[in-house]
GROMACS .gro file of C-alpha atoms in nm:
model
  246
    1UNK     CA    1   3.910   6.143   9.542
    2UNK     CA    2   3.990   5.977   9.891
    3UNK     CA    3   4.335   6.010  10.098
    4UNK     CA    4   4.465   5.884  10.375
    5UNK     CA    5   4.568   6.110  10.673
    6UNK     CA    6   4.967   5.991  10.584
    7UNK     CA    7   4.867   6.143  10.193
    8UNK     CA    8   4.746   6.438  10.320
    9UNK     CA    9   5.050   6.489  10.544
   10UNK     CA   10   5.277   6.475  10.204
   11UNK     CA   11   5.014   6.649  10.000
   12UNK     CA   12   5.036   6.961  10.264
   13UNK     CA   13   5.416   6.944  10.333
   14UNK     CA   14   5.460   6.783  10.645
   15UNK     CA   15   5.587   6.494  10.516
   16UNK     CA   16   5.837   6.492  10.263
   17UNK     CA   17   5.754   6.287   9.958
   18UNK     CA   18   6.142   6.068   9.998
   19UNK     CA   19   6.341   6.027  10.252
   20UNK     CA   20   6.713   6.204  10.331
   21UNK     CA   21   6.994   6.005  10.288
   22UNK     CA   22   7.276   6.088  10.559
   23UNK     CA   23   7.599   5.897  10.543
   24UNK     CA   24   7.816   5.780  10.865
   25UNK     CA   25   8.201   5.666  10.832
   26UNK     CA   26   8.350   5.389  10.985
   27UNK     CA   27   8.587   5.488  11.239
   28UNK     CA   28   8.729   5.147  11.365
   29UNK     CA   29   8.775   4.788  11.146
   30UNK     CA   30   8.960   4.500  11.175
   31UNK     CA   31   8.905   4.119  11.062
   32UNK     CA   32   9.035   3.822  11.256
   33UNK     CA   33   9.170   3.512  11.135
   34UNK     CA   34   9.182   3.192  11.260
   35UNK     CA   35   9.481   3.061  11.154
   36UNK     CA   36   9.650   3.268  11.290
   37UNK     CA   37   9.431   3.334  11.602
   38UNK     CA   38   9.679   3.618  11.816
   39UNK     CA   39   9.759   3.814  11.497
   40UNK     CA   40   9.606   4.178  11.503
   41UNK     CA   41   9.496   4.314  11.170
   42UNK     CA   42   9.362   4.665  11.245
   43UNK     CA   43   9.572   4.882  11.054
   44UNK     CA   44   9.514   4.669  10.700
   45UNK     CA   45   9.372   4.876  10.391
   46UNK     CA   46   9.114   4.605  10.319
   47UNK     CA   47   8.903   4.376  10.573
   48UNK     CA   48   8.822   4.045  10.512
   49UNK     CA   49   8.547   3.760  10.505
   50UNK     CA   50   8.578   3.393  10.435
   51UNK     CA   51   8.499   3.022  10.498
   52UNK     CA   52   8.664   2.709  10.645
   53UNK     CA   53   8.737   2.556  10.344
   54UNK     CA   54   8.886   2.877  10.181
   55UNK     CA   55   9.194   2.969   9.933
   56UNK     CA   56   9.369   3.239   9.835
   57UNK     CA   57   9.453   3.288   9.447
   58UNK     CA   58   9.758   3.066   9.490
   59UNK     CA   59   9.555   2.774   9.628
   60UNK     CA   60   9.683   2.762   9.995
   61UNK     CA   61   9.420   2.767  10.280
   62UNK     CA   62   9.298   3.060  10.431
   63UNK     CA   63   9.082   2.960  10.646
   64UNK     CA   64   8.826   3.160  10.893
   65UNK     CA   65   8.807   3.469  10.864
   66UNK     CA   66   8.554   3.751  11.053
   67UNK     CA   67   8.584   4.152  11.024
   68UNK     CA   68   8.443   4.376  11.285
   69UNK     CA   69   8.294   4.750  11.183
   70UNK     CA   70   8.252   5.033  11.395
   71UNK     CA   71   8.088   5.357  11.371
   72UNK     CA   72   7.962   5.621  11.574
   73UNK     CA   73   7.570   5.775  11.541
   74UNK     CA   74   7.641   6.105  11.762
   75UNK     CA   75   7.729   6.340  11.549
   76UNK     CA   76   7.452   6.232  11.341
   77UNK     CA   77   7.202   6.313  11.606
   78UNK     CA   78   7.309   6.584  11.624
   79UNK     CA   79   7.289   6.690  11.228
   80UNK     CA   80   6.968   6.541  11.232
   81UNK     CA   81   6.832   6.724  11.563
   82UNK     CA   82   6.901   7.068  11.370
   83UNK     CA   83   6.773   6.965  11.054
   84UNK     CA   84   6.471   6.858  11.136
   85UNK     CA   85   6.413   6.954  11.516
   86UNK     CA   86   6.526   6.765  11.851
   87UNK     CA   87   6.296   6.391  11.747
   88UNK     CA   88   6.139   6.556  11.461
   89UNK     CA   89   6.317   6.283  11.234
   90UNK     CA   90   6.283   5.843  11.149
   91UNK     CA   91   6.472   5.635  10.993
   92UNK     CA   92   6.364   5.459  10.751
   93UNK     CA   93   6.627   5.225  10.586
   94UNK     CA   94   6.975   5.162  10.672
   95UNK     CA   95   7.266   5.006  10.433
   96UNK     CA   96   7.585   4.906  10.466
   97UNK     CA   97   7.823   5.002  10.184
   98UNK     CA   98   8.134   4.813  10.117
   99UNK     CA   99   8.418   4.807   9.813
  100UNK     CA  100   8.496   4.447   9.735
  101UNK     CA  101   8.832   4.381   9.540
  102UNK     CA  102   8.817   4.111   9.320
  103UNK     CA  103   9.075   3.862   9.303
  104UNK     CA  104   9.344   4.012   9.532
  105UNK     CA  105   9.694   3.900   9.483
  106UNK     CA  106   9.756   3.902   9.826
  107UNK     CA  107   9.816   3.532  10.032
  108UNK     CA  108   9.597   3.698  10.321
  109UNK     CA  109   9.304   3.680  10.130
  110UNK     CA  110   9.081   3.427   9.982
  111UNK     CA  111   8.943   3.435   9.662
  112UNK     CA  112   8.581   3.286   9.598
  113UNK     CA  113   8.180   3.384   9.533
  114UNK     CA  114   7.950   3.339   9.817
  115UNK     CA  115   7.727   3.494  10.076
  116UNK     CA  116   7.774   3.643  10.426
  117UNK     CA  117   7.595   3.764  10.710
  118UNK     CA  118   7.596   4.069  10.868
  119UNK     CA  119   7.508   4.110  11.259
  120UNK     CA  120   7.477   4.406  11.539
  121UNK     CA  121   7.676   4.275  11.840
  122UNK     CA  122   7.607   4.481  12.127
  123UNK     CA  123   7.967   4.519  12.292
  124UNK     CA  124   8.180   4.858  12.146
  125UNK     CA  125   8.460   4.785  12.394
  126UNK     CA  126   8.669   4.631  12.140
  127UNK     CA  127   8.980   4.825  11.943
  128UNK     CA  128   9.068   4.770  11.613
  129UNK     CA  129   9.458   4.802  11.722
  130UNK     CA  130   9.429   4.507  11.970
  131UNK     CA  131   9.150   4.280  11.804
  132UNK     CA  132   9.273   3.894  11.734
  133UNK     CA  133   9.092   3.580  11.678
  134UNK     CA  134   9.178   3.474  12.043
  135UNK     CA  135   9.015   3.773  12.203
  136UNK     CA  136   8.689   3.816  11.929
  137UNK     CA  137   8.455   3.589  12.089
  138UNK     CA  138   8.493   3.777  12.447
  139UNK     CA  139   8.308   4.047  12.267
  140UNK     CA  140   8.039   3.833  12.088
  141UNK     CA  141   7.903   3.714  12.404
  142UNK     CA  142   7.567   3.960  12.400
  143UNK     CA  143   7.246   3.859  12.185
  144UNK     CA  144   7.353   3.921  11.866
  145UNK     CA  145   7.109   4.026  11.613
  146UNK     CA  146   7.119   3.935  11.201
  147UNK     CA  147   7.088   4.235  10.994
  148UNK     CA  148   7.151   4.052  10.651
  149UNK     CA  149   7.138   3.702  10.604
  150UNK     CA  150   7.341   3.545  10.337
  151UNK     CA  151   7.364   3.794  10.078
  152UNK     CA  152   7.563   3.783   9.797
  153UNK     CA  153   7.929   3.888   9.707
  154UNK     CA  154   8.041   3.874   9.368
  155UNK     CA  155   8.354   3.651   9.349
  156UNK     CA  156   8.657   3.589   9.117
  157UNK     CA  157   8.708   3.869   8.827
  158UNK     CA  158   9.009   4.056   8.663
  159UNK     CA  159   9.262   4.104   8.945
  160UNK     CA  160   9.213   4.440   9.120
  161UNK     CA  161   8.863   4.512   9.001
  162UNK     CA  162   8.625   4.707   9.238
  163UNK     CA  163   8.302   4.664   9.283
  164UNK     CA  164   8.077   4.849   9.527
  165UNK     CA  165   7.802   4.663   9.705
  166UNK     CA  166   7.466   4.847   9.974
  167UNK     CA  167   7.377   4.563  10.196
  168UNK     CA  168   7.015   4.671  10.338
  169UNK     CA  169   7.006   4.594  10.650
  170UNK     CA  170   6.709   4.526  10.947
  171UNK     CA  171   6.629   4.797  11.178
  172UNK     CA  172   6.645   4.531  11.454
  173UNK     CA  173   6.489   4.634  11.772
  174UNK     CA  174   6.822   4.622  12.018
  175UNK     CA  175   7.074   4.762  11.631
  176UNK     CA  176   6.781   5.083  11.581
  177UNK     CA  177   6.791   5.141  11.962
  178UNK     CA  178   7.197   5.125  11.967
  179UNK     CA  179   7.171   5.382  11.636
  180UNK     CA  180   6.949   5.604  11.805
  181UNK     CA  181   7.173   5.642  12.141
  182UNK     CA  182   7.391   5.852  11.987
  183UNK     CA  183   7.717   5.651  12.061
  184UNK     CA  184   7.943   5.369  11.910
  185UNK     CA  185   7.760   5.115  11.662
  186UNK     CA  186   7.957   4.764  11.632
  187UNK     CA  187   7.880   4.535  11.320
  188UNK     CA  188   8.002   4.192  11.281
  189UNK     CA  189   8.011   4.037  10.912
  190UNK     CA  190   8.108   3.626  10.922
  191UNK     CA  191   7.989   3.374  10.686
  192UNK     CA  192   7.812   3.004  10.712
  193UNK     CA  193   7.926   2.969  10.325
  194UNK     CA  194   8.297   2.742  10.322
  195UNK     CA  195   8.415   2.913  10.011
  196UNK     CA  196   8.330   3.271  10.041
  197UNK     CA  197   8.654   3.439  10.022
  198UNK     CA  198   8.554   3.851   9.982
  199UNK     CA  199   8.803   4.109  10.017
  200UNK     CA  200   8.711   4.479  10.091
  201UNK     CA  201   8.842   4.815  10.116
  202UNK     CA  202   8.889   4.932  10.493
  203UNK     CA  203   8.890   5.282  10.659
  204UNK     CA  204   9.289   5.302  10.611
  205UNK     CA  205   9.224   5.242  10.223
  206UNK     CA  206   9.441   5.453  10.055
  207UNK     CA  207   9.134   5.527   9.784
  208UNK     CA  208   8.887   5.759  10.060
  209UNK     CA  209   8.579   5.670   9.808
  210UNK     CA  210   8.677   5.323   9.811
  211UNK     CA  211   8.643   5.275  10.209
  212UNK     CA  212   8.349   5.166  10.418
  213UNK     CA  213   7.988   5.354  10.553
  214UNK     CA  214   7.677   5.314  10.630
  215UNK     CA  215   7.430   5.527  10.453
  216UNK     CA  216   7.078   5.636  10.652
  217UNK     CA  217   6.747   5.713  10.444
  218UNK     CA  218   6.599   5.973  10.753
  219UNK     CA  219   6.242   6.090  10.674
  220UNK     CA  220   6.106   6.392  10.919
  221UNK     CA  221   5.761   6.324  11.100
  222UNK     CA  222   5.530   6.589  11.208
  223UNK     CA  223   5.510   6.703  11.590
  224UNK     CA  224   5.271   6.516  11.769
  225UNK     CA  225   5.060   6.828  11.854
  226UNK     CA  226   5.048   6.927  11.486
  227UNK     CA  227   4.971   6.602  11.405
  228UNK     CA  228   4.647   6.583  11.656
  229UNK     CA  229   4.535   6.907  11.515
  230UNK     CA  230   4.649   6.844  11.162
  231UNK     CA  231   4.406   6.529  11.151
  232UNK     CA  232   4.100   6.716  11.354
  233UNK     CA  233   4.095   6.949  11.065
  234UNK     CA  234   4.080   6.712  10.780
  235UNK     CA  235   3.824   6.513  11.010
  236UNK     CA  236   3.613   6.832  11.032
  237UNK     CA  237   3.619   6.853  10.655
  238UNK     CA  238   3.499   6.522  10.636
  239UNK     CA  239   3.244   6.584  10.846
  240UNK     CA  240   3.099   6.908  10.628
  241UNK     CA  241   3.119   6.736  10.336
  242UNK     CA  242   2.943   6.476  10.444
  243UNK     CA  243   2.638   6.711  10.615
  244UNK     CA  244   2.613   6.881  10.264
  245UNK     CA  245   2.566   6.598  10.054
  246UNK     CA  246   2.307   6.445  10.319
   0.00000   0.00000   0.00000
C-alpha cells in the first residue's frame, strides 16, 4: 500500500486527522440605514440586512439597510501560539455564525427571504457607538474583498422563531492576512437582492447563545525542520525497499 508524505504525517501523528475549531466573539456591531442616514444603531440587540425595495411586517418601506461586524484575532494568537507552538498552527476554514429572527414585529426591520453578501473591508477605525449611514462609506473606501456571495437567509416564519445560520467564508488573501495580524477584523454584510429583509441577533442580545461569532477550524503543521527530516526518512525507506526487491 502507497501514501503520500501528507498520509504519513497523519498516520505518525504529526498531523492531526481534523482540524480544531476555535471560536472568536464579536466585540463591535452596528447596521446603518438609509432612510434614516445620521441615525446610529450600535447599541440594538439585533443587526440588520435588507434591500431597496424592502418592508417590514406591517408593509411600510424599510429601505437599505447594511450591518458592520467586528472582532478581534489577538487573543486567539495567542491561544493558538501555546497550543500548538509560536506558527506551529493553519487555518483551514473560517465561518461566520449568525441568529436570524424570523418575522420580527419590530417597524425597524424588514421581513423577506433572500441572499446577502458578506465582505472583509480593510478599515477597523469605525465605532459601533458613532456608525450612521452618512459616515459608512468613509470606511468602505479600501479594496474590499467578498467572502460569501449571495447566500441564502431563510425568510418569513412564525414570529420570533430563531434560526442559526454558518456562512463559510473565503480565506481571501488581504481577510487571512488581516486574521493572522493579531488585531481588529471588520466584516461588512449588504445585499444586491431588493427584498431581503433578515434580522439577527447582535452582541447586546439579551440571549448570549443567540449573539454573533466567527468560528475557526485551526489544523497544526509540523516544524519545517521535522518536516525535512520527517520526509528524508520515509524517502530512505523507499529507497531500501526498492534495492531489495531489485
Amino acid at each position: 500500500m502507497k501514501y503520500s508524505l501528507a498520509a504519513m504525517l497523519v498516520l505518525l501523528g504529526m498531523v492531526p486527522a481534523g482540524a480544531v475549531p476555535y471560536t472568536v466573539p464579536i466585540q463591535q456591531d452596528a447596521f446603518v440605514r438609509e432612510l434614516t442616514p445620521a441615525n446610529n444603531y450600535g447599541t440594538m440587540g439585533a443587526l440588520a440586512v435588507s434591500g431597496a425595495n424592502s418592508l417590514n411586517s406591517s408593509g411600510q418601506p424599510v429601505g437599505r439597510v447594511n450591518t458592520f461586524i467586528k472582532f478581534n484575532t489577538a487573543a486567539l494568537l495567542a491561544q493558538l501560539n501555546a497550543d500548538f507552538g509560536l506558527g506551529g498552527w493553519a487555518i483551514e476554514a473560517i465561518s461566520l455564525s449568525i441568529d436570524e429572527q424570523s418575522n420580527p414585529n419590530n417597524a425597524l426591520y424588514a421581513v423577506g427571504q433572500g441572499t446577502l453578501d458578506v465582505q472583509w473591508s480593510p478599515d477597523d477605525s469605525w465605532l459601533d457607538t458613532t456608525l450612521t449611514w452618512n459616515s459608512a462609506g468613509g470606511y468602505l473606501g479600501g479594496p474590499l474583498e467578498l467572502l460569501a456571495d449571495e447566500v441564502a437567509t431563510n425568510g418569513p416564519m412564525p414570529q420570533n422563531t430563531f434560526i442559526n445560520w454558518f456562512y463559510p467564508l473565503d480565506l481571501a488573501p488581504g481577510f487571512a492576512a488581516d486574521i493572522e495580524a493579531g488585531g481588529a477584523v471588520s466584516l461588512y454584510l449588504t445585499t444586491q437582492d431588493p427584498g431581503l429583509g433578515l434580522q439577527f441577533a447582535a452582541q447586546n442580545n439579551n440571549t448570549p447563545s443567540r449573539r454573533p461569532y466567527v468560528l475557526l477550524d485551526v489544523q497544526a503543521v509540523p516544524e519545517p525542520a521535522s518536516l525535512g527530516l520527517l520526509a528524508a526518512g520515509l524517502l530512505a525507506v523507499a529507497r531500501r525497499r526498492s534495492a531489495r526487491r531489485g
